[in-house]
Short mmCIF file of C-alpha atoms in Angstrom, two decimals:
data_model
loop_
_atom_site.label_atom_id
_atom_site.label_comp_id
_atom_site.label_asym_id
_atom_site.label_seq_id
_atom_site.Cartn_x
_atom_site.Cartn_y
_atom_site.Cartn_z
CA MET V 1 184.34 142.04 83.58
CA SER V 2 183.88 145.77 82.96
CA LYS V 3 181.81 148.17 85.08
CA GLN V 4 179.37 148.43 82.17
CA GLU V 5 178.87 144.64 82.16
CA LEU V 6 178.41 144.56 85.92
CA GLY V 7 175.82 147.33 85.75
CA VAL V 8 173.74 145.45 83.19
CA LEU V 9 174.04 142.21 85.16
CA GLU V 10 172.89 143.97 88.33
CA VAL V 11 169.82 145.38 86.59
CA ILE V 12 168.89 142.04 85.06
CA GLY V 13 169.65 140.27 88.33
CA GLN V 14 167.26 142.33 90.43
CA ASP V 15 164.34 140.31 91.69
CA ALA V 16 160.70 141.01 91.00
CA ALA V 17 160.07 142.32 94.52
CA CYS V 18 162.62 145.06 93.93
CA CYS V 19 161.95 145.84 90.30
CA PRO V 20 158.58 144.97 88.81
CA GLY V 21 158.04 143.71 85.28
CA LEU V 22 157.33 145.84 82.25
CA ALA V 23 153.56 145.82 82.73
CA SER V 24 153.68 146.38 86.50
CA ALA V 25 155.09 149.90 86.62
CA PRO V 26 156.72 152.44 84.30
CA LEU V 27 160.49 152.15 83.94
CA ASP V 28 162.73 154.95 85.10
CA ASP V 29 165.26 156.41 82.65
CA GLU V 30 168.25 154.51 84.05
CA ARG V 31 166.60 151.07 84.06
CA ALA V 32 165.18 151.62 80.59
CA ALA V 33 168.62 152.53 79.22
CA GLU V 34 170.27 149.53 80.85
CA LEU V 35 167.62 147.08 79.64
CA ALA V 36 167.75 148.64 76.16
CA ARG V 37 171.43 147.62 75.93
CA VAL V 38 170.45 144.01 76.56
CA PHE V 39 167.61 144.06 74.05
CA LYS V 40 169.80 145.85 71.51
CA ALA V 41 172.27 142.98 71.78
CA LEU V 42 169.43 140.55 71.13
CA GLY V 43 168.11 142.64 68.21
CA ASP V 44 170.68 141.35 65.72
CA PRO V 45 169.90 138.03 63.96
CA VAL V 46 173.51 136.82 64.19
CA ARG V 47 173.72 137.54 67.91
CA LEU V 48 170.34 135.94 68.50
CA ARG V 49 171.49 132.80 66.67
CA LEU V 50 174.77 132.77 68.60
CA LEU V 51 172.94 133.04 71.92
CA SER V 52 170.59 130.26 70.85
CA MET V 53 173.52 128.03 69.89
CA ILE V 54 175.17 128.66 73.25
CA ALA V 55 172.06 128.39 75.45
CA SER V 56 170.78 125.22 73.77
CA ARG V 57 174.10 123.39 73.86
CA GLU V 58 174.11 120.16 75.84
CA GLY V 59 176.67 120.53 78.59
CA GLY V 60 176.09 124.28 78.74
CA GLU V 61 179.11 125.56 76.84
CA VAL V 62 180.37 125.73 73.29
CA CYS V 63 183.72 126.49 71.68
CA VAL V 64 183.91 129.41 69.28
CA CYS V 65 185.49 126.98 66.82
CA GLU V 66 182.16 125.14 66.66
CA MET V 67 180.06 128.26 66.10
CA THR V 68 182.05 130.00 63.38
CA PRO V 69 181.32 127.45 60.59
CA ALA V 70 177.55 127.97 61.06
CA PHE V 71 177.84 131.52 59.67
CA ASP V 72 179.00 133.04 56.42
CA LEU V 73 181.03 135.56 58.44
CA SER V 74 184.69 135.93 59.32
CA GLN V 75 185.99 134.78 62.70
CA PRO V 76 186.69 138.38 63.83
CA THR V 77 183.07 139.31 63.05
CA ILE V 78 181.78 136.36 65.08
CA SER V 79 184.10 137.37 67.94
CA HIS V 80 182.75 140.92 67.80
CA HIS V 81 179.15 139.68 68.09
CA LEU V 82 180.12 137.43 71.00
CA LYS V 83 181.82 140.37 72.70
CA LEU V 84 178.59 142.40 72.45
CA LEU V 85 176.61 139.54 73.99
CA ARG V 86 179.17 139.41 76.82
CA GLN V 87 178.98 143.17 77.37
CA ALA V 88 175.19 142.91 77.56
CA GLY V 89 175.58 140.38 80.39
CA LEU V 90 174.00 137.48 78.51
CA ILE V 91 177.02 135.16 78.19
CA ASP V 92 180.48 134.67 79.63
CA CYS V 93 183.59 132.93 78.37
CA GLU V 94 186.90 131.35 79.25
CA ARG V 95 190.03 130.88 77.15
CA ARG V 96 191.38 127.34 77.11
CA GLY V 97 194.56 127.11 75.11
CA THR V 98 193.91 128.67 71.72
CA TRP V 99 190.10 128.42 71.91
CA VAL V 100 187.46 130.36 73.80
CA TYR V 101 184.45 128.59 75.31
CA TYR V 102 181.14 130.40 75.88
CA TRP V 103 178.14 129.73 78.10
CA ALA V 104 174.87 131.52 78.86
CA LEU V 105 174.79 133.13 82.29
CA PRO V 106 172.43 131.22 84.59
CA GLY V 107 169.05 132.79 85.09
CA VAL V 108 169.59 135.85 82.88
CA LEU V 109 167.20 134.72 80.15
CA ASP V 110 164.62 133.63 82.75
CA ARG V 111 164.76 137.06 84.41
CA LEU V 112 164.34 138.79 81.04
CA ALA V 113 161.35 136.57 80.29
CA ALA V 114 159.85 137.33 83.70
CA PHE V 115 160.35 141.05 83.08
CA LEU V 116 158.38 140.78 79.82
CA THR V 117 155.63 138.54 81.21
CA THR V 118 152.32 140.15 82.06
CA ALA V 119 150.00 138.70 84.69
CA ARG V 120 146.66 137.48 83.38
CA THR V 121 143.46 136.97 85.33
CA ALA V 122 141.21 133.95 84.90
CA GLU V 123 139.03 135.94 82.48
CA GLY V 124 142.00 136.54 80.18
CA THR V 125 142.48 140.22 80.94
CA GLN V 126 145.56 141.83 82.36
CA ALA V 127 145.77 141.94 86.13
#
């Protein structure tokens, strides 16, 4: 795993007590840049579909050989998109023989969702 990947994982992995959500406090430049890399990875329809295929898979992992036929793209293009998702800290992989298996990193999507969630009061206004 590269230093860039570790940096993004550390930012996403920080708990709410350390780093409040989007609506709690303004982001500093560094955190905004790091989170932007994650959201940029999610901003492409192919990568979003790939992440969905991986995260929703029963058993928690999927072989690249099973994902490629779902797209009208070449295998190298699919691999490039998967690499970007890995660099963003959203998924990880392992080579087994000639195939590579991917899985969503535990808790990453939950932490992103928590970051985007705003607290609401009983009257329906923001807290």
